[in-house]
XYZ file of C-alpha atoms in Angstrom:
252
model
C -76.574 205.181 -47.284
C -76.209 203.857 -50.799
C -73.047 205.869 -51.329
C -71.552 204.553 -48.088
C -72.275 200.909 -49.043
C -70.723 201.406 -52.439
C -67.621 202.859 -50.825
C -67.292 199.851 -48.485
C -67.668 197.350 -51.371
C -65.111 199.248 -53.435
C -62.616 199.345 -50.582
C -63.193 195.636 -49.796
C -62.436 194.598 -53.361
C -59.264 196.644 -53.390
C -58.162 195.182 -50.057
C -58.577 191.574 -51.326
C -56.466 192.240 -54.356
C -53.786 193.945 -52.308
C -53.652 191.166 -49.654
C -53.408 188.132 -52.044
C -50.767 185.768 -50.661
C -47.847 184.686 -52.920
C -44.732 182.554 -52.329
C -42.860 185.716 -51.282
C -45.240 186.208 -48.351
C -44.588 182.687 -46.873
C -41.661 181.974 -44.616
C -39.597 179.041 -45.914
C -40.516 175.835 -44.085
C -43.616 177.301 -42.457
C -46.185 175.288 -44.475
C -46.542 171.683 -43.325
C -48.368 168.715 -44.828
C -51.439 169.471 -42.703
C -51.740 172.882 -44.447
C -52.006 171.304 -47.910
C -55.268 169.802 -49.086
C -55.018 166.094 -50.014
C -54.249 165.557 -53.717
C -53.821 169.318 -54.219
C -50.186 169.069 -55.366
C -49.515 167.661 -58.834
C -46.388 166.496 -60.568
C -45.955 169.798 -62.397
C -45.976 171.624 -59.023
C -42.745 169.832 -58.011
C -39.443 170.815 -59.556
C -37.635 167.945 -61.314
C -34.899 166.388 -59.192
C -35.969 168.058 -55.927
C -37.285 164.859 -54.246
C -34.470 162.589 -53.038
C -34.424 159.173 -51.373
C -34.425 160.763 -47.918
C -37.794 162.376 -48.729
C -39.444 158.988 -49.391
C -40.457 156.629 -46.561
C -38.975 153.141 -46.699
C -41.331 150.694 -48.380
C -43.754 153.411 -49.519
C -43.108 152.888 -53.242
C -44.438 149.573 -54.569
C -44.229 148.004 -57.998
C -47.684 149.351 -58.816
C -46.299 152.909 -58.483
C -43.572 152.364 -61.093
C -44.044 152.598 -64.835
C -42.710 149.543 -66.678
C -39.179 150.136 -67.936
C -38.561 153.327 -65.937
C -35.690 151.882 -63.844
C -32.648 150.824 -65.906
C -30.823 147.660 -64.872
C -27.613 149.509 -64.031
C -29.485 151.339 -61.251
C -30.426 148.040 -59.605
C -26.923 146.538 -59.477
C -26.134 145.441 -55.936
C -29.392 146.799 -54.487
C -31.475 143.612 -54.409
C -31.325 141.602 -51.222
C -31.386 137.779 -51.349
C -35.033 137.800 -50.253
C -35.943 139.978 -53.234
C -33.834 138.152 -55.806
C -35.024 135.403 -58.100
C -32.535 132.825 -56.774
C -34.529 130.101 -54.965
C -33.390 129.096 -51.494
C -31.552 125.814 -51.152
C -33.707 122.795 -50.345
C -32.815 120.476 -47.526
C -32.115 116.897 -48.536
C -35.367 114.921 -48.600
C -37.554 118.009 -48.111
C -39.415 117.534 -51.418
C -41.480 114.369 -51.321
C -43.920 112.961 -53.871
C -46.932 114.602 -52.179
C -45.342 118.054 -52.703
C -45.228 117.687 -56.494
C -48.157 118.447 -58.763
C -49.169 115.642 -61.111
C -47.009 115.897 -64.228
C -44.723 118.540 -62.726
C -41.626 116.401 -63.267
C -41.195 115.342 -66.868
C -38.333 113.920 -68.947
C -36.773 117.388 -69.273
C -36.400 117.664 -65.475
C -34.859 114.225 -65.021
C -31.212 113.269 -65.283
C -30.330 110.477 -67.732
C -30.849 106.996 -66.279
C -27.498 105.257 -65.689
C -27.298 102.726 -68.503
C -24.739 101.349 -70.922
C -24.553 98.661 -73.586
C -21.246 97.681 -75.164
C -20.134 95.188 -77.801
C -17.235 94.334 -80.090
C -16.468 95.385 -83.651
C -14.488 92.259 -84.445
C -13.970 88.640 -83.316
C -11.993 87.589 -80.238
C -9.730 84.517 -80.205
C -10.720 81.896 -77.620
C -8.063 79.280 -76.824
C -9.297 75.841 -75.830
C -10.308 75.437 -72.185
C -9.096 78.903 -71.146
C -11.146 81.508 -69.253
C -11.202 84.823 -71.158
C -12.482 88.198 -69.918
C -14.037 90.062 -72.846
C -12.898 93.607 -73.632
C -15.279 95.959 -75.456
C -14.326 98.450 -78.162
C -17.811 99.581 -79.186
C -20.215 101.641 -77.076
C -23.757 101.185 -78.342
C -25.192 103.361 -75.583
C -23.267 105.045 -72.772
C -24.588 108.574 -71.981
C -23.034 108.735 -68.496
C -19.632 107.238 -69.353
C -20.037 103.926 -67.511
C -17.436 102.363 -69.809
C -13.923 103.213 -70.969
C -13.235 102.193 -74.578
C -11.419 98.831 -74.892
C -11.898 98.125 -71.174
C -13.751 94.984 -69.997
C -15.855 96.517 -67.199
C -19.073 98.496 -66.899
C -19.151 100.654 -63.761
C -22.216 101.473 -61.625
C -22.138 105.283 -61.061
C -24.676 105.268 -58.206
C -25.994 102.703 -55.754
C -29.193 100.846 -56.573
C -30.732 97.818 -58.233
C -29.423 97.159 -61.740
C -30.496 94.931 -64.606
C -27.485 93.146 -66.084
C -27.536 91.193 -69.331
C -24.892 89.625 -71.564
C -24.497 87.490 -74.644
C -21.662 85.507 -76.230
C -21.601 84.161 -79.808
C -19.208 81.229 -80.216
C -18.079 80.176 -83.684
C -19.343 76.855 -85.065
C -18.105 73.649 -83.436
C -20.187 70.805 -82.040
C -17.754 69.547 -79.409
C -17.489 70.268 -75.672
C -19.458 72.990 -73.881
C -19.794 76.776 -73.900
C -19.711 78.900 -70.730
C -20.451 82.559 -69.984
C -20.441 84.321 -66.601
C -21.069 87.854 -65.303
C -18.447 88.672 -62.692
C -18.797 91.371 -60.012
C -15.648 93.300 -59.086
C -13.407 90.687 -60.683
C -14.157 87.867 -58.257
C -17.843 87.122 -57.606
C -19.881 85.141 -60.145
C -23.395 86.663 -60.080
C -24.836 85.047 -63.225
C -23.672 82.161 -65.404
C -24.800 79.786 -68.128
C -23.290 76.552 -69.494
C -24.767 74.861 -72.575
C -23.955 72.199 -75.131
C -23.048 73.670 -78.527
C -25.209 73.566 -81.625
C -24.163 70.544 -83.699
C -25.515 71.713 -87.041
C -22.647 72.250 -89.451
C -21.655 75.931 -89.693
C -24.061 77.053 -86.944
C -22.811 79.298 -84.131
C -23.680 78.717 -80.487
C -25.099 81.703 -78.582
C -25.131 81.944 -74.786
C -27.416 84.572 -73.205
C -27.821 85.424 -69.541
C -29.393 88.115 -67.397
C -29.912 89.008 -63.751
C -30.745 91.845 -61.363
C -28.368 92.870 -58.623
C -28.063 95.588 -56.010
C -24.774 97.368 -56.658
C -22.830 99.969 -54.737
C -21.505 103.065 -56.450
C -18.269 102.113 -58.171
C -19.022 98.384 -58.500
C -17.908 96.872 -61.812
C -19.263 93.993 -63.884
C -17.457 92.019 -66.593
C -18.201 89.089 -68.891
C -15.964 85.991 -68.940
C -16.310 83.132 -71.419
C -14.833 79.657 -71.880
C -15.060 76.906 -74.497
C -13.581 73.390 -74.355
C -14.129 72.133 -77.869
C -10.586 70.764 -78.117
C -9.477 73.515 -80.491
C -9.324 77.321 -80.681
C -12.585 79.095 -81.543
C -13.643 82.689 -81.968
C -16.092 84.871 -80.092
C -17.977 86.549 -82.912
C -19.235 90.141 -82.848
C -22.070 89.591 -85.326
C -25.423 91.365 -84.809
C -24.468 92.494 -81.279
C -25.037 89.003 -79.886
C -21.744 89.371 -78.055
C -22.466 92.258 -75.687
C -22.780 93.422 -72.081
C -25.422 95.806 -70.685
C -26.033 97.494 -67.339
C -29.160 99.558 -66.501
C -30.168 101.226 -63.218
C -33.711 100.246 -62.195
C -34.123 102.145 -58.935
C -32.650 102.786 -55.478
């Protein structure tokens, strides 16, 4: 009995060794995913370059599955759809209101320059007696949005809105007559004016200052006209920027 049992054990061991299954014993394509234990296959069990795009289900690979820097940029050219790109969609006009913005989200860096300009003269301007003169400006003190053309008389409103308009005129010394200054809209409409008696102190200039606010349309132009009736020619002085014209957008 002992000898028979030993013979059976010996034969069984030999049979196991002889019947061990290798790749040669498996018909190609006969093993399916259900025959492989989960997580049994490792990277080293798969030959490099054998898995192609058709072997991977759409959407099955996420960013978490990719090592940083493993996909070069030249492989991504033309593959990103608009939804996956970093270009933000266009916003409809008026779609972003104040309640949509976080406090402090819009700072000076996000804002366009405010339409503003201040111009003056670098030298005096001859003023004949009792003659209306429109002042031309050859110095731009501040004009970031090109509201003024050098040596032109007008400042132009680039957008519609309410504007602050101010002007000054420095008349050379003479105690006779009166001094006038007016801001003119589009060459015809007087929107601000001042008429004063001159300073009578010997050698003292007379300065006229005026200011106003006005709703302007885009493209409207403002100019400064002056007049003196002292009985003789005078000069409009450029000293200390007293002779100037300024236009600043306040709001819509």
